[in-house]
Amino acid sequence: MVGPEAGAADGSVAGARAEPADGPASGSGRAHRAAPAAPGTGDDPTGDDPTDHDPALHDPALHDPTWTVEDDDRTPETLRWLRGKRRAHRRQKGRDLAVVVYTLLLAVVGYGSGYAFHFLRRVELGADYSGVGADLQRALPALFTLITAALAVLAARDALWRGPVVVPAPSVGWLLAQPVRRERVLRPWFRLSAGLAVVPGLLVAAGGAVALRVTGLAPLGSALLALLPAALCLPLLAVAVGTAVERRAALAARVRRCTPLAVLVLMLLAAQTALAVRGHRSVLLERVELWSGPWGWAAQPVVAAAGGAAPGRWPALAALVLLTAGGLVLGHRDAGRVPTAQLRRRAATAQTVSSVMWTVELRAARLALLDATGSGRVHRVRLPAPRSTYLVVVWRDALALLRAPGRLAKALMWTVCATAAAALGAEPAGGRRDLCTVVALLLGYVAVGALAEPARLETDDVRRAAWSPFRLRTLMLQHAVVPALTGALLALVAAVPFAVAGAPWALLLWPVCAVPSAAAAVFAACRGPARTSLMFTGVSTPVGDPGVLIFLAWYAAGPLVTVGGLALALGAVPHRPDAAGTGGVAAVAALLTAGLLFFAARSADRLVRR
């Protein structure tokens, strides 16, 4: 991206109107005539933009008031100058992209051609997937609604920090400050996002058509035609929704407030899908979902192609197409009116996330996203202060959890998911039970890890621990108390249905498994900066450098050890746990907890030395 310094040195029309700026809030020298800086321009130290407060004005009024469209419009000259300056950069970027595409194609052809040939051969021979096909046919209305509704939620949440109109920081800080039409700069980014969104939709449609063909629900051509409206319309609608959220601050605030309710609805849809696979369907509820919005309208042709009942698929398809067309028109109009302050914040967040992702600092990326999307409202809750010094950390952690109930809600959500996974694996023996046990333990670790945020905040910057009268290692050990107790309580509640079903030892078995998960979460918080040097060992193998696997093992050592150890211990427990099996699992959990806390203390000492 060409900066303002290049423009000042060029001597062209756009360069003569741009002055070097220090930061993205530049805006001086915006017109060819001398004029005092208006409040809200880049010269204002507050960085406030008048278009942020009244974005519904007519397009010309969105420009800087120091110039007029009729006299000072330099859009063609500026864009032409930028195209010339960026030509070499774009040529190099195109070569880099060609290398990446070639590498991906080589990997896909080299490693995937054999699997693809084997799969197509099985399809040609008529592999028997009739049982899977019957389950898919029963669950298709709820499953399709679940997937498309999740796409809408993800598009709205993505627009809170990034959005379809993603303009690089130099363009926001310099180009939009010039006498150019905003829509000529912003709308191409909207069209680019819309075009790119269709590509994964078409790929998913192709995979879905193959799945319907393999399971014997529909021919390949009919399945592809039935999925094509959803593949084209739903991604475009998601882009339109994201643009509306990015454009309107009130809508963005509403998305933040309604996200927990949307997640609850998605969980209910997932439960409905699981019940439909088991044969428990609600025809009335499915009809309501198929007509409740574009997620259901797009599902009706697919349901009809798979042999289900969708008598109104043609009106639903027409409504989907009309809604998509209207959404694109509104989104294209709103793309040119996104406030500059929104673009600045999103450019800064996107740049931060992309930079820290290259260094594999996922924690820094998560903090940037939380700062951009809003971490939720803080509730004023008070707890009586403890008299003992050793209870201060536990008191602060409990108070922080009560003031941010979103963390407890996340832990409860993941606990419900873990319970569902354990229920699916409630069989006497077999690989399905082992797989569901591992999934349930992993989800349980995520649930307990959501409660260990105070420990992560302490290790993000060890200077924050100066408030504590304890050493950092002792402080981190005390941070494990609240996640362990709260996780054990949630696990106890989740084990009640299993105890009612005839497994009373689950009331002790499940809370025991939550304690080492808390220790693993604290150990992960003390891990320190990502050791990317582990990715490169210099050892060549037929599948590449094994350093990536070593780095992943180091990065996920806590959950790997916890989930692996508990899975092996639970694998030796019979289908109906008894006292001996529960005692063995408790011993393994105690050993894992002690070991993880020991290494967490060592890691905390290493952080202080650094």
PDB file of N, CA and C in Angstrom, residues 47-118:
ATOM      1  N   GLY A  47     -10.150  12.997  17.035  1.00  0.00           N
ATOM      2  CA  GLY A  47     -10.337  11.967  16.027  1.00  0.00           C
ATOM      3  C   GLY A  47     -11.776  11.699  15.711  1.00  0.00           C
ATOM      4  N   ASP A  48     -12.691  12.604  16.059  1.00  0.00           N
ATOM      5  CA  ASP A  48     -14.110  12.378  15.853  1.00  0.00           C
ATOM      6  C   ASP A  48     -14.490  12.781  14.443  1.00  0.00           C
ATOM      7  N   ASP A  49     -15.312  11.997  13.806  1.00  0.00           N
ATOM      8  CA  ASP A  49     -15.718  12.237  12.431  1.00  0.00           C
ATOM      9  C   ASP A  49     -17.180  12.617  12.418  1.00  0.00           C
ATOM     10  N   PRO A  50     -17.553  13.726  11.747  1.00  0.00           N
ATOM     11  CA  PRO A  50     -18.965  14.103  11.751  1.00  0.00           C
ATOM     12  C   PRO A  50     -19.839  13.080  11.077  1.00  0.00           C
ATOM     13  N   THR A  51     -19.294  12.292  10.168  1.00  0.00           N
ATOM     14  CA  THR A  51     -20.134  11.281   9.518  1.00  0.00           C
ATOM     15  C   THR A  51     -20.498  10.151  10.459  1.00  0.00           C
ATOM     16  N   ASP A  52     -19.751  10.022  11.581  1.00  0.00           N
ATOM     17  CA  ASP A  52     -20.074   8.954  12.517  1.00  0.00           C
ATOM     18  C   ASP A  52     -21.385   9.243  13.239  1.00  0.00           C
ATOM     19  N   HIS A  53     -21.700  10.525  13.417  1.00  0.00           N
ATOM     20  CA  HIS A  53     -22.883  10.870  14.189  1.00  0.00           C
ATOM     21  C   HIS A  53     -24.131  10.967  13.315  1.00  0.00           C
ATOM     22  N   ASP A  54     -23.955  11.280  12.054  1.00  0.00           N
ATOM     23  CA  ASP A  54     -25.117  11.430  11.182  1.00  0.00           C
ATOM     24  C   ASP A  54     -24.829  10.748   9.843  1.00  0.00           C
ATOM     25  N   PRO A  55     -24.710   9.393   9.835  1.00  0.00           N
ATOM     26  CA  PRO A  55     -24.354   8.704   8.599  1.00  0.00           C
ATOM     27  C   PRO A  55     -25.491   8.620   7.617  1.00  0.00           C
ATOM     28  N   ALA A  56     -26.685   9.059   7.959  1.00  0.00           N
ATOM     29  CA  ALA A  56     -27.830   8.942   7.056  1.00  0.00           C
ATOM     30  C   ALA A  56     -27.929  10.112   6.100  1.00  0.00           C
ATOM     31  N   LEU A  57     -26.926  11.022   6.128  1.00  0.00           N
ATOM     32  CA  LEU A  57     -26.966  12.150   5.211  1.00  0.00           C
ATOM     33  C   LEU A  57     -26.753  11.689   3.783  1.00  0.00           C
ATOM     34  N   HIS A  58     -27.072  12.586   2.847  1.00  0.00           N
ATOM     35  CA  HIS A  58     -26.851  12.269   1.439  1.00  0.00           C
ATOM     36  C   HIS A  58     -25.363  12.097   1.173  1.00  0.00           C
ATOM     37  N   ASP A  59     -25.016  11.290   0.177  1.00  0.00           N
ATOM     38  CA  ASP A  59     -23.627  10.925  -0.071  1.00  0.00           C
ATOM     39  C   ASP A  59     -22.680  12.111  -0.145  1.00  0.00           C
ATOM     40  N   PRO A  60     -22.960  13.180  -0.933  1.00  0.00           N
ATOM     41  CA  PRO A  60     -22.006  14.296  -0.974  1.00  0.00           C
ATOM     42  C   PRO A  60     -21.737  14.919   0.381  1.00  0.00           C
ATOM     43  N   ALA A  61     -22.722  14.898   1.250  1.00  0.00           N
ATOM     44  CA  ALA A  61     -22.532  15.496   2.575  1.00  0.00           C
ATOM     45  C   ALA A  61     -21.653  14.643   3.470  1.00  0.00           C
ATOM     46  N   LEU A  62     -21.364  13.396   3.069  1.00  0.00           N
ATOM     47  CA  LEU A  62     -20.485  12.562   3.868  1.00  0.00           C
ATOM     48  C   LEU A  62     -19.026  12.971   3.713  1.00  0.00           C
ATOM     49  N   HIS A  63     -18.712  13.799   2.706  1.00  0.00           N
ATOM     50  CA  HIS A  63     -17.345  14.219   2.475  1.00  0.00           C
ATOM     51  C   HIS A  63     -16.961  15.327   3.454  1.00  0.00           C
ATOM     52  N   ASP A  64     -15.675  15.635   3.425  1.00  0.00           N
ATOM     53  CA  ASP A  64     -15.176  16.718   4.253  1.00  0.00           C
ATOM     54  C   ASP A  64     -15.847  18.030   3.832  1.00  0.00           C
ATOM     55  N   PRO A  65     -16.329  18.822   4.785  1.00  0.00           N
ATOM     56  CA  PRO A  65     -17.021  20.059   4.412  1.00  0.00           C
ATOM     57  C   PRO A  65     -16.105  21.125   3.821  1.00  0.00           C
ATOM     58  N   THR A  66     -14.771  20.896   3.816  1.00  0.00           N
ATOM     59  CA  THR A  66     -13.884  21.901   3.255  1.00  0.00           C
ATOM     60  C   THR A  66     -13.782  21.826   1.738  1.00  0.00           C
ATOM     61  N   TRP A  67     -14.467  20.862   1.114  1.00  0.00           N
ATOM     62  CA  TRP A  67     -14.452  20.808  -0.346  1.00  0.00           C
ATOM     63  C   TRP A  67     -15.825  20.386  -0.822  1.00  0.00           C
ATOM     64  N   THR A  68     -16.116  20.691  -2.076  1.00  0.00           N
ATOM     65  CA  THR A  68     -17.407  20.379  -2.681  1.00  0.00           C
ATOM     66  C   THR A  68     -17.202  19.423  -3.841  1.00  0.00           C
ATOM     67  N   VAL A  69     -18.233  18.641  -4.109  1.00  0.00           N
ATOM     68  CA  VAL A  69     -18.145  17.636  -5.160  1.00  0.00           C
ATOM     69  C   VAL A  69     -17.984  18.282  -6.522  1.00  0.00           C
ATOM     70  N   GLU A  70     -18.681  19.392  -6.749  1.00  0.00           N
ATOM     71  CA  GLU A  70     -18.667  19.993  -8.081  1.00  0.00           C
ATOM     72  C   GLU A  70     -17.300  20.581  -8.428  1.00  0.00           C
ATOM     73  N   ASP A  71     -16.628  21.212  -7.461  1.00  0.00           N
ATOM     74  CA  ASP A  71     -15.402  21.938  -7.745  1.00  0.00           C
ATOM     75  C   ASP A  71     -14.139  21.131  -7.502  1.00  0.00           C
ATOM     76  N   ASP A  72     -14.141  20.278  -6.472  1.00  0.00           N
ATOM     77  CA  ASP A  72     -12.889  19.688  -6.006  1.00  0.00           C
ATOM     78  C   ASP A  72     -12.827  18.168  -6.152  1.00  0.00           C
ATOM     79  N   ASP A  73     -13.748  17.562  -6.872  1.00  0.00           N
ATOM     80  CA  ASP A  73     -13.741  16.117  -7.013  1.00  0.00           C
ATOM     81  C   ASP A  73     -12.513  15.670  -7.805  1.00  0.00           C
ATOM     82  N   ARG A  74     -11.645  14.907  -7.163  1.00  0.00           N
ATOM     83  CA  ARG A  74     -10.442  14.397  -7.807  1.00  0.00           C
ATOM     84  C   ARG A  74     -10.412  12.865  -7.776  1.00  0.00           C
ATOM     85  N   THR A  75     -11.572  12.245  -7.819  1.00  0.00           N
ATOM     86  CA  THR A  75     -11.636  10.792  -7.729  1.00  0.00           C
ATOM     87  C   THR A  75     -10.920  10.102  -8.886  1.00  0.00           C
ATOM     88  N   PRO A  76     -11.198  10.419 -10.142  1.00  0.00           N
ATOM     89  CA  PRO A  76     -10.512   9.704 -11.229  1.00  0.00           C
ATOM     90  C   PRO A  76      -9.000   9.857 -11.182  1.00  0.00           C
ATOM     91  N   GLU A  77      -8.504  11.117 -10.930  1.00  0.00           N
ATOM     92  CA  GLU A  77      -7.066  11.322 -10.909  1.00  0.00           C
ATOM     93  C   GLU A  77      -6.403  10.548  -9.774  1.00  0.00           C
ATOM     94  N   THR A  78      -7.035  10.584  -8.588  1.00  0.00           N
ATOM     95  CA  THR A  78      -6.434   9.919  -7.428  1.00  0.00           C
ATOM     96  C   THR A  78      -6.386   8.413  -7.623  1.00  0.00           C
ATOM     97  N   LEU A  79      -7.476   7.822  -8.071  1.00  0.00           N
ATOM     98  CA  LEU A  79      -7.493   6.375  -8.271  1.00  0.00           C
ATOM     99  C   LEU A  79      -6.544   5.960  -9.389  1.00  0.00           C
ATOM    100  N   ARG A  80      -6.448   6.787 -10.435  1.00  0.00           N
ATOM    101  CA  ARG A  80      -5.514   6.468 -11.517  1.00  0.00           C
ATOM    102  C   ARG A  80      -4.068   6.528 -11.009  1.00  0.00           C
ATOM    103  N   TRP A  81      -3.765   7.538 -10.194  1.00  0.00           N
ATOM    104  CA  TRP A  81      -2.425   7.650  -9.614  1.00  0.00           C
ATOM    105  C   TRP A  81      -2.103   6.466  -8.706  1.00  0.00           C
ATOM    106  N   LEU A  82      -3.087   6.031  -7.915  1.00  0.00           N
ATOM    107  CA  LEU A  82      -2.871   4.888  -7.032  1.00  0.00           C
ATOM    108  C   LEU A  82      -2.659   3.602  -7.818  1.00  0.00           C
ATOM    109  N   ARG A  83      -3.412   3.425  -8.888  1.00  0.00           N
ATOM    110  CA  ARG A  83      -3.223   2.221  -9.695  1.00  0.00           C
ATOM    111  C   ARG A  83      -1.802   2.158 -10.262  1.00  0.00           C
ATOM    112  N   GLY A  84      -1.282   3.295 -10.694  1.00  0.00           N
ATOM    113  CA  GLY A  84       0.089   3.307 -11.184  1.00  0.00           C
ATOM    114  C   GLY A  84       1.101   3.013 -10.092  1.00  0.00           C
ATOM    115  N   LYS A  85       0.891   3.592  -8.907  1.00  0.00           N
ATOM    116  CA  LYS A  85       1.825   3.369  -7.813  1.00  0.00           C
ATOM    117  C   LYS A  85       1.764   1.936  -7.283  1.00  0.00           C
ATOM    118  N   ARG A  86       0.599   1.324  -7.352  1.00  0.00           N
ATOM    119  CA  ARG A  86       0.432  -0.026  -6.804  1.00  0.00           C
ATOM    120  C   ARG A  86       0.703  -1.121  -7.828  1.00  0.00           C
ATOM    121  N   ARG A  87       1.029  -0.761  -9.036  1.00  0.00           N
ATOM    122  CA  ARG A  87       1.136  -1.782 -10.082  1.00  0.00           C
ATOM    123  C   ARG A  87       2.210  -2.807  -9.740  1.00  0.00           C
ATOM    124  N   ALA A  88       3.386  -2.347  -9.316  1.00  0.00           N
ATOM    125  CA  ALA A  88       4.467  -3.283  -8.987  1.00  0.00           C
ATOM    126  C   ALA A  88       4.096  -4.141  -7.777  1.00  0.00           C
ATOM    127  N   HIS A  89       3.470  -3.521  -6.782  1.00  0.00           N
ATOM    128  CA  HIS A  89       3.068  -4.278  -5.598  1.00  0.00           C
ATOM    129  C   HIS A  89       2.046  -5.353  -5.953  1.00  0.00           C
ATOM    130  N   ARG A  90       1.075  -5.012  -6.781  1.00  0.00           N
ATOM    131  CA  ARG A  90       0.075  -5.991  -7.164  1.00  0.00           C
ATOM    132  C   ARG A  90       0.672  -7.107  -8.007  1.00  0.00           C
ATOM    133  N   ARG A  91       1.662  -6.769  -8.849  1.00  0.00           N
ATOM    134  CA  ARG A  91       2.305  -7.803  -9.647  1.00  0.00           C
ATOM    135  C   ARG A  91       3.027  -8.798  -8.748  1.00  0.00           C
ATOM    136  N   GLN A  92       3.748  -8.288  -7.732  1.00  0.00           N
ATOM    137  CA  GLN A  92       4.438  -9.180  -6.804  1.00  0.00           C
ATOM    138  C   GLN A  92       3.442  -9.977  -5.973  1.00  0.00           C
ATOM    139  N   LYS A  93       2.357  -9.349  -5.579  1.00  0.00           N
ATOM    140  CA  LYS A  93       1.329 -10.050  -4.810  1.00  0.00           C
ATOM    141  C   LYS A  93       0.687 -11.151  -5.644  1.00  0.00           C
ATOM    142  N   GLY A  94       0.489 -10.889  -6.940  1.00  0.00           N
ATOM    143  CA  GLY A  94      -0.057 -11.921  -7.817  1.00  0.00           C
ATOM    144  C   GLY A  94       0.876 -13.110  -7.944  1.00  0.00           C
ATOM    145  N   ARG A  95       2.188 -12.851  -8.021  1.00  0.00           N
ATOM    146  CA  ARG A  95       3.142 -13.959  -8.089  1.00  0.00           C
ATOM    147  C   ARG A  95       3.127 -14.775  -6.795  1.00  0.00           C
ATOM    148  N   ASP A  96       3.070 -14.091  -5.652  1.00  0.00           N
ATOM    149  CA  ASP A  96       3.006 -14.812  -4.377  1.00  0.00           C
ATOM    150  C   ASP A  96       1.742 -15.671  -4.298  1.00  0.00           C
ATOM    151  N   LEU A  97       0.625 -15.112  -4.753  1.00  0.00           N
ATOM    152  CA  LEU A  97      -0.613 -15.871  -4.737  1.00  0.00           C
ATOM    153  C   LEU A  97      -0.535 -17.073  -5.666  1.00  0.00           C
ATOM    154  N   ALA A  98       0.114 -16.906  -6.810  1.00  0.00           N
ATOM    155  CA  ALA A  98       0.263 -18.029  -7.738  1.00  0.00           C
ATOM    156  C   ALA A  98       1.086 -19.150  -7.110  1.00  0.00           C
ATOM    157  N   VAL A  99       2.128 -18.794  -6.357  1.00  0.00           N
ATOM    158  CA  VAL A  99       2.935 -19.812  -5.682  1.00  0.00           C
ATOM    159  C   VAL A  99       2.116 -20.554  -4.633  1.00  0.00           C
ATOM    160  N   VAL A 100       1.306 -19.799  -3.872  1.00  0.00           N
ATOM    161  CA  VAL A 100       0.467 -20.438  -2.851  1.00  0.00           C
ATOM    162  C   VAL A 100      -0.548 -21.378  -3.494  1.00  0.00           C
ATOM    163  N   VAL A 101      -1.198 -20.922  -4.562  1.00  0.00           N
ATOM    164  CA  VAL A 101      -2.181 -21.771  -5.244  1.00  0.00           C
ATOM    165  C   VAL A 101      -1.516 -23.019  -5.814  1.00  0.00           C
ATOM    166  N   TYR A 102      -0.332 -22.857  -6.397  1.00  0.00           N
ATOM    167  CA  TYR A 102       0.391 -24.011  -6.942  1.00  0.00           C
ATOM    168  C   TYR A 102       0.733 -25.006  -5.837  1.00  0.00           C
ATOM    169  N   THR A 103       1.173 -24.499  -4.687  1.00  0.00           N
ATOM    170  CA  THR A 103       1.516 -25.389  -3.576  1.00  0.00           C
ATOM    171  C   THR A 103       0.284 -26.148  -3.084  1.00  0.00           C
ATOM    172  N   LEU A 104      -0.834 -25.445  -2.958  1.00  0.00           N
ATOM    173  CA  LEU A 104      -2.058 -26.111  -2.514  1.00  0.00           C
ATOM    174  C   LEU A 104      -2.520 -27.158  -3.516  1.00  0.00           C
ATOM    175  N   LEU A 105      -2.477 -26.818  -4.789  1.00  0.00           N
ATOM    176  CA  LEU A 105      -2.883 -27.790  -5.809  1.00  0.00           C
ATOM    177  C   LEU A 105      -1.970 -29.009  -5.793  1.00  0.00           C
ATOM    178  N   LEU A 106      -0.671 -28.776  -5.621  1.00  0.00           N
ATOM    179  CA  LEU A 106       0.258 -29.897  -5.560  1.00  0.00           C
ATOM    180  C   LEU A 106      -0.033 -30.796  -4.361  1.00  0.00           C
ATOM    181  N   ALA A 107      -0.339 -30.170  -3.208  1.00  0.00           N
ATOM    182  CA  ALA A 107      -0.648 -30.967  -2.021  1.00  0.00           C
ATOM    183  C   ALA A 107      -1.954 -31.738  -2.201  1.00  0.00           C
ATOM    184  N   VAL A 108      -2.955 -31.063  -2.788  1.00  0.00           N
ATOM    185  CA  VAL A 108      -4.248 -31.732  -2.975  1.00  0.00           C
ATOM    186  C   VAL A 108      -4.128 -32.875  -3.962  1.00  0.00           C
ATOM    187  N   VAL A 109      -3.448 -32.621  -5.084  1.00  0.00           N
ATOM    188  CA  VAL A 109      -3.309 -33.673  -6.092  1.00  0.00           C
ATOM    189  C   VAL A 109      -2.409 -34.799  -5.595  1.00  0.00           C
ATOM    190  N   GLY A 110      -1.320 -34.427  -4.916  1.00  0.00           N
ATOM    191  CA  GLY A 110      -0.376 -35.452  -4.486  1.00  0.00           C
ATOM    192  C   GLY A 110      -0.899 -36.330  -3.370  1.00  0.00           C
ATOM    193  N   TYR A 111      -1.572 -35.703  -2.392  1.00  0.00           N
ATOM    194  CA  TYR A 111      -2.019 -36.456  -1.230  1.00  0.00           C
ATOM    195  C   TYR A 111      -3.494 -36.859  -1.312  1.00  0.00           C
ATOM    196  N   GLY A 112      -4.275 -36.114  -2.078  1.00  0.00           N
ATOM    197  CA  GLY A 112      -5.707 -36.394  -2.084  1.00  0.00           C
ATOM    198  C   GLY A 112      -6.222 -37.164  -3.270  1.00  0.00           C
ATOM    199  N   SER A 113      -5.415 -37.319  -4.306  1.00  0.00           N
ATOM    200  CA  SER A 113      -5.929 -38.002  -5.494  1.00  0.00           C
ATOM    201  C   SER A 113      -6.249 -39.463  -5.214  1.00  0.00           C
ATOM    202  N   GLY A 114      -5.386 -40.122  -4.420  1.00  0.00           N
ATOM    203  CA  GLY A 114      -5.644 -41.529  -4.112  1.00  0.00           C
ATOM    204  C   GLY A 114      -6.917 -41.718  -3.299  1.00  0.00           C
ATOM    205  N   TYR A 115      -7.131 -40.868  -2.295  1.00  0.00           N
ATOM    206  CA  TYR A 115      -8.352 -40.965  -1.488  1.00  0.00           C
ATOM    207  C   TYR A 115      -9.590 -40.631  -2.324  1.00  0.00           C
ATOM    208  N   ALA A 116      -9.470 -39.631  -3.204  1.00  0.00           N
ATOM    209  CA  ALA A 116     -10.608 -39.281  -4.046  1.00  0.00           C
ATOM    210  C   ALA A 116     -10.961 -40.411  -4.995  1.00  0.00           C
ATOM    211  N   PHE A 117      -9.938 -41.059  -5.574  1.00  0.00           N
ATOM    212  CA  PHE A 117     -10.214 -42.177  -6.481  1.00  0.00           C
ATOM    213  C   PHE A 117     -10.880 -43.331  -5.734  1.00  0.00           C
ATOM    214  N   HIS A 118     -10.378 -43.621  -4.547  1.00  0.00           N
ATOM    215  CA  HIS A 118     -10.981 -44.701  -3.756  1.00  0.00           C
ATOM    216  C   HIS A 118     -12.426 -44.381  -3.398  1.00  0.00           C
TER     217      HIS A 118
END
